[in-house]
CSV table of C-alpha atoms in Angstrom, one decimal:
chain,number,residue,atom,x,y,z
A,5,MET,CA,48.8,94.8,47.7
A,6,THR,CA,49.6,97.8,45.4
A,7,ASP,CA,52.9,98.6,44.2
A,8,GLN,CA,52.6,102.1,46.2
A,9,LYS,CA,51.8,100.3,49.4
A,10,ILE,CA,54.7,97.7,49.1
A,11,LYS,CA,57.0,101.0,48.6
A,12,ALA,CA,55.4,102.8,51.6
A,13,ASN,CA,55.8,99.7,53.8
A,14,ARG,CA,59.6,99.3,52.7
A,15,ARG,CA,60.2,102.8,53.5
A,16,ILE,CA,58.7,102.6,57.0
A,17,MET,CA,60.6,99.4,57.7
A,18,LEU,CA,63.8,101.0,56.3
A,19,LEU,CA,63.2,104.0,58.3
A,20,LEU,CA,62.5,102.1,61.7
A,21,ALA,CA,65.7,99.9,60.9
A,22,VAL,CA,67.8,103.1,60.6
A,23,THR,CA,66.3,104.7,63.6
A,24,PHE,CA,67.5,101.9,65.8
A,25,ILE,CA,70.5,100.6,64.2
A,26,VAL,CA,72.4,103.9,63.6
A,27,PRO,CA,72.7,104.8,67.2
A,28,VAL,CA,73.9,101.5,68.1
A,29,VAL,CA,76.5,101.4,65.5
A,30,LEU,CA,77.5,105.0,66.5
A,31,ALA,CA,77.6,104.0,70.1
A,32,LYS,CA,80.1,101.0,69.1
A,33,PHE,CA,82.5,103.4,67.2
A,34,ALA,CA,82.2,106.0,70.1
A,35,LEU,CA,83.4,103.1,72.4
A,36,GLU,CA,86.0,101.5,70.2
A,37,GLY,CA,87.4,104.9,69.2
A,38,ASP,CA,87.6,106.6,72.7
A,39,TRP,CA,85.8,109.6,71.2
A,40,PHE,CA,84.9,110.9,74.7
A,41,ASN,CA,86.5,110.9,78.1
A,42,ARG,CA,85.6,108.1,80.5
A,43,ALA,CA,83.8,109.2,83.8
A,44,ALA,CA,86.0,109.0,86.6
A,45,THR,CA,84.8,110.6,89.8
A,46,ASN,CA,87.6,109.3,92.3
A,47,LYS,CA,90.1,112.1,93.1
A,48,GLY,CA,92.8,109.5,94.3
A,49,THR,CA,94.9,107.5,91.9
A,50,LEU,CA,93.2,104.1,91.5
A,51,MET,CA,95.6,101.1,92.2
A,52,GLN,CA,95.3,98.4,89.5
A,53,PRO,CA,95.3,95.9,90.5
A,54,ALA,CA,94.6,96.4,94.1
A,55,LEU,CA,97.5,95.6,96.7
A,56,ASP,CA,97.1,93.4,99.5
A,57,PHE,CA,97.1,95.5,103.0
A,58,SER,CA,96.9,92.4,105.2
A,59,LEU,CA,100.6,91.7,104.4
A,60,LEU,CA,101.2,95.3,105.9
A,61,TYR,CA,98.8,95.1,108.6
A,62,PRO,CA,97.5,91.6,109.6
A,63,GLU,CA,95.8,92.4,112.8
A,64,ARG,CA,93.5,94.9,110.9
A,65,ASP,CA,89.7,94.9,111.7
A,66,LYS,CA,87.0,94.5,109.0
A,67,LYS,CA,86.7,98.1,108.6
A,68,TRP,CA,87.8,100.7,106.1
A,69,TYR,CA,91.2,102.3,106.7
A,70,ILE,CA,92.9,105.5,105.7
A,71,SER,CA,96.6,104.7,105.7
A,72,PHE,CA,99.9,106.6,105.6
A,73,ILE,CA,102.5,104.2,104.5
A,74,THR,CA,106.3,105.2,104.4
A,75,ASP,CA,109.7,103.7,104.3
A,76,LYS,CA,111.6,107.0,104.5
A,77,PRO,CA,112.4,109.0,107.9
A,78,CYS,CA,109.4,111.2,109.1
A,79,ASP,CA,109.9,114.8,107.8
A,80,SER,CA,107.8,117.8,106.9
A,81,GLN,CA,105.9,115.4,104.3
A,82,CYS,CA,105.3,112.9,107.0
A,83,GLU,CA,103.8,115.6,109.7
A,84,LEU,CA,101.5,116.9,106.9
A,85,ALA,CA,100.3,113.3,106.2
A,86,LEU,CA,99.5,112.8,109.9
A,87,TYR,CA,97.6,116.1,109.9
A,88,SER,CA,95.5,115.1,106.6
A,89,LEU,CA,94.8,111.7,108.4
A,90,ASN,CA,93.7,113.4,111.4
A,91,GLN,CA,91.6,116.0,109.6
A,92,VAL,CA,89.8,113.4,107.2
A,93,TRP,CA,88.9,111.1,110.3
A,94,VAL,CA,87.3,113.9,112.2
A,95,ALA,CA,85.6,115.2,109.1
A,96,LEU,CA,83.9,111.8,108.7
A,97,GLY,CA,81.8,112.6,111.8
A,98,LYS,CA,79.2,110.2,112.3
A,99,GLU,CA,81.0,107.8,109.8
A,100,GLN,CA,84.4,107.4,112.1
A,101,ASP,CA,83.1,104.2,113.5
A,102,ARG,CA,83.4,102.5,110.1
A,103,VAL,CA,86.9,103.9,109.3
A,104,ASN,CA,90.3,103.4,111.3
A,105,THR,CA,93.6,105.2,110.6
A,106,ALA,CA,96.8,103.4,110.3
A,107,VAL,CA,100.2,104.5,110.0
A,108,ILE,CA,102.8,101.9,108.7
A,109,VAL,CA,106.5,102.8,109.1
A,110,SER,CA,109.6,100.7,108.3
A,111,ASP,CA,111.8,101.2,111.5
A,112,ASN,CA,111.6,102.0,115.2
A,113,GLU,CA,112.6,105.4,115.0
A,114,GLN,CA,110.0,106.3,112.6
A,115,ALA,CA,107.4,104.8,114.8
A,116,GLU,CA,108.7,106.8,117.8
A,117,VAL,CA,108.5,110.1,115.8
A,118,VAL,CA,104.8,109.2,114.5
A,119,LYS,CA,103.9,108.5,118.5
A,120,GLN,CA,105.2,111.8,119.7
A,121,SER,CA,102.9,113.6,117.0
A,122,GLU,CA,100.1,115.5,118.3
A,123,PHE,CA,97.7,113.6,116.0
A,124,ALA,CA,98.7,110.1,117.3
A,125,HIS,CA,95.8,109.8,119.8
A,126,HIS,CA,93.6,107.7,117.3
A,127,LEU,CA,96.4,106.4,114.9
A,128,THR,CA,97.1,102.8,114.9
A,129,ILE,CA,101.1,102.4,114.3
A,130,SER,CA,102.6,99.5,113.0
A,131,GLN,CA,106.1,98.8,112.0
A,132,VAL,CA,106.8,96.7,108.8
A,133,ASP,CA,110.4,95.7,107.4
A,134,LYS,CA,111.2,97.4,104.0
A,135,ALA,CA,111.2,94.0,102.2
A,136,THR,CA,107.7,93.3,103.0
A,137,MET,CA,106.8,96.8,101.8
A,138,GLU,CA,108.6,96.3,98.5
A,139,GLN,CA,106.9,92.9,98.3
A,140,VAL,CA,103.5,94.5,98.5
A,141,PHE,CA,104.0,97.6,96.5
A,142,GLN,CA,106.4,95.9,93.7
A,143,LYS,CA,106.7,98.5,91.3
A,144,GLU,CA,104.4,101.1,92.8
A,145,PRO,CA,105.8,104.0,94.9
A,146,ILE,CA,105.5,103.1,98.5
A,147,ASN,CA,105.1,106.5,100.2
A,148,GLY,CA,101.7,108.1,100.3
A,149,LEU,CA,98.3,108.1,101.7
A,150,PHE,CA,96.1,105.2,101.0
A,151,ILE,CA,92.3,104.1,101.2
A,152,VAL,CA,91.9,100.5,102.1
A,153,ASP,CA,88.6,99.0,101.8
A,154,ALA,CA,87.0,96.6,104.3
A,155,LEU,CA,88.4,93.5,102.5
A,156,GLY,CA,91.8,94.4,102.8
A,157,ASN,CA,92.6,95.8,99.4
A,158,ILE,CA,94.7,99.1,99.1
A,159,ILE,CA,92.4,100.8,96.5
A,160,LEU,CA,93.3,104.5,96.1
A,161,ARG,CA,96.5,106.5,96.6
A,162,TYR,CA,97.0,109.9,97.2
A,163,PRO,CA,100.6,111.6,97.0
A,164,LEU,CA,102.3,113.4,100.0
A,165,ASN,CA,102.5,117.3,100.0
A,166,GLU,CA,105.0,119.7,100.7
A,167,GLU,CA,102.9,122.5,101.8
A,168,LYS,CA,100.1,122.9,104.3
A,169,GLN,CA,97.6,124.1,101.5
A,170,GLN,CA,98.2,121.5,99.3
A,171,ALA,CA,97.7,119.1,102.3
A,172,VAL,CA,94.4,120.4,103.1
A,173,LEU,CA,93.1,120.3,99.5
A,174,LYS,CA,94.3,116.7,99.2
A,175,SER,CA,92.6,116.0,102.4
A,176,ARG,CA,89.3,117.3,100.8
A,177,ASP,CA,89.7,114.9,98.1
A,178,ILE,CA,90.5,111.9,100.3
A,179,LEU,CA,87.4,112.8,102.4
A,180,ALA,CA,85.0,113.2,99.3
A,181,ASP,CA,86.4,109.8,98.1
A,182,MET,CA,86.0,108.1,101.6
A,183,ARG,CA,82.5,109.5,102.0
A,184,LYS,CA,81.5,108.2,98.5
A,185,LEU,CA,83.0,104.8,99.2
A,186,LEU,CA,81.4,104.5,102.7
A,187,LYS,CA,78.0,105.8,101.0
A,188,LEU,CA,78.1,102.8,98.4
A,189,SER,CA,79.4,100.3,100.7
A,190,ARG,CA,77.3,97.7,102.6
A,191,ILE,CA,80.3,96.3,104.3
A,192,GLY,CA,82.7,97.8,107.0
């Protein structure tokens, strides 16, 4: 081989190496250096690690749950949470049979207020003592709306709202997440 062909072959090999190696090296630096925002499509706060719902509601079915859990007296936030639960459950339409709604409270008085709610007709109401709630949630805030997967893990959290308009917007977020989870899930 002539000297020129050897040089041409080396250039081609170097060009091929650069073409394939440079993107890999750049991708490695991008991942390690957090050069971009990681994609997250869920609208609720992801519970990491997931919490065990079966301690709060042991008689649950192997279905998905949208749950309102509180250890505080039922007030306007409670009423809006019950409203949101109802709205999301109704909006699920044909997927309603895959999802149950549950309200977990810490005393009889709260349970009675929830039973008197206009949205109580399809809610499952359960009473759990505060110590069990604190054991499950540990350092996490207890009060909120939650999505529970069919395996009994609390996976997404949504804060309570003070105003009806905010509750409606959060209901849309819960519905979007719930539809996406049901679409991707083969269980429950």
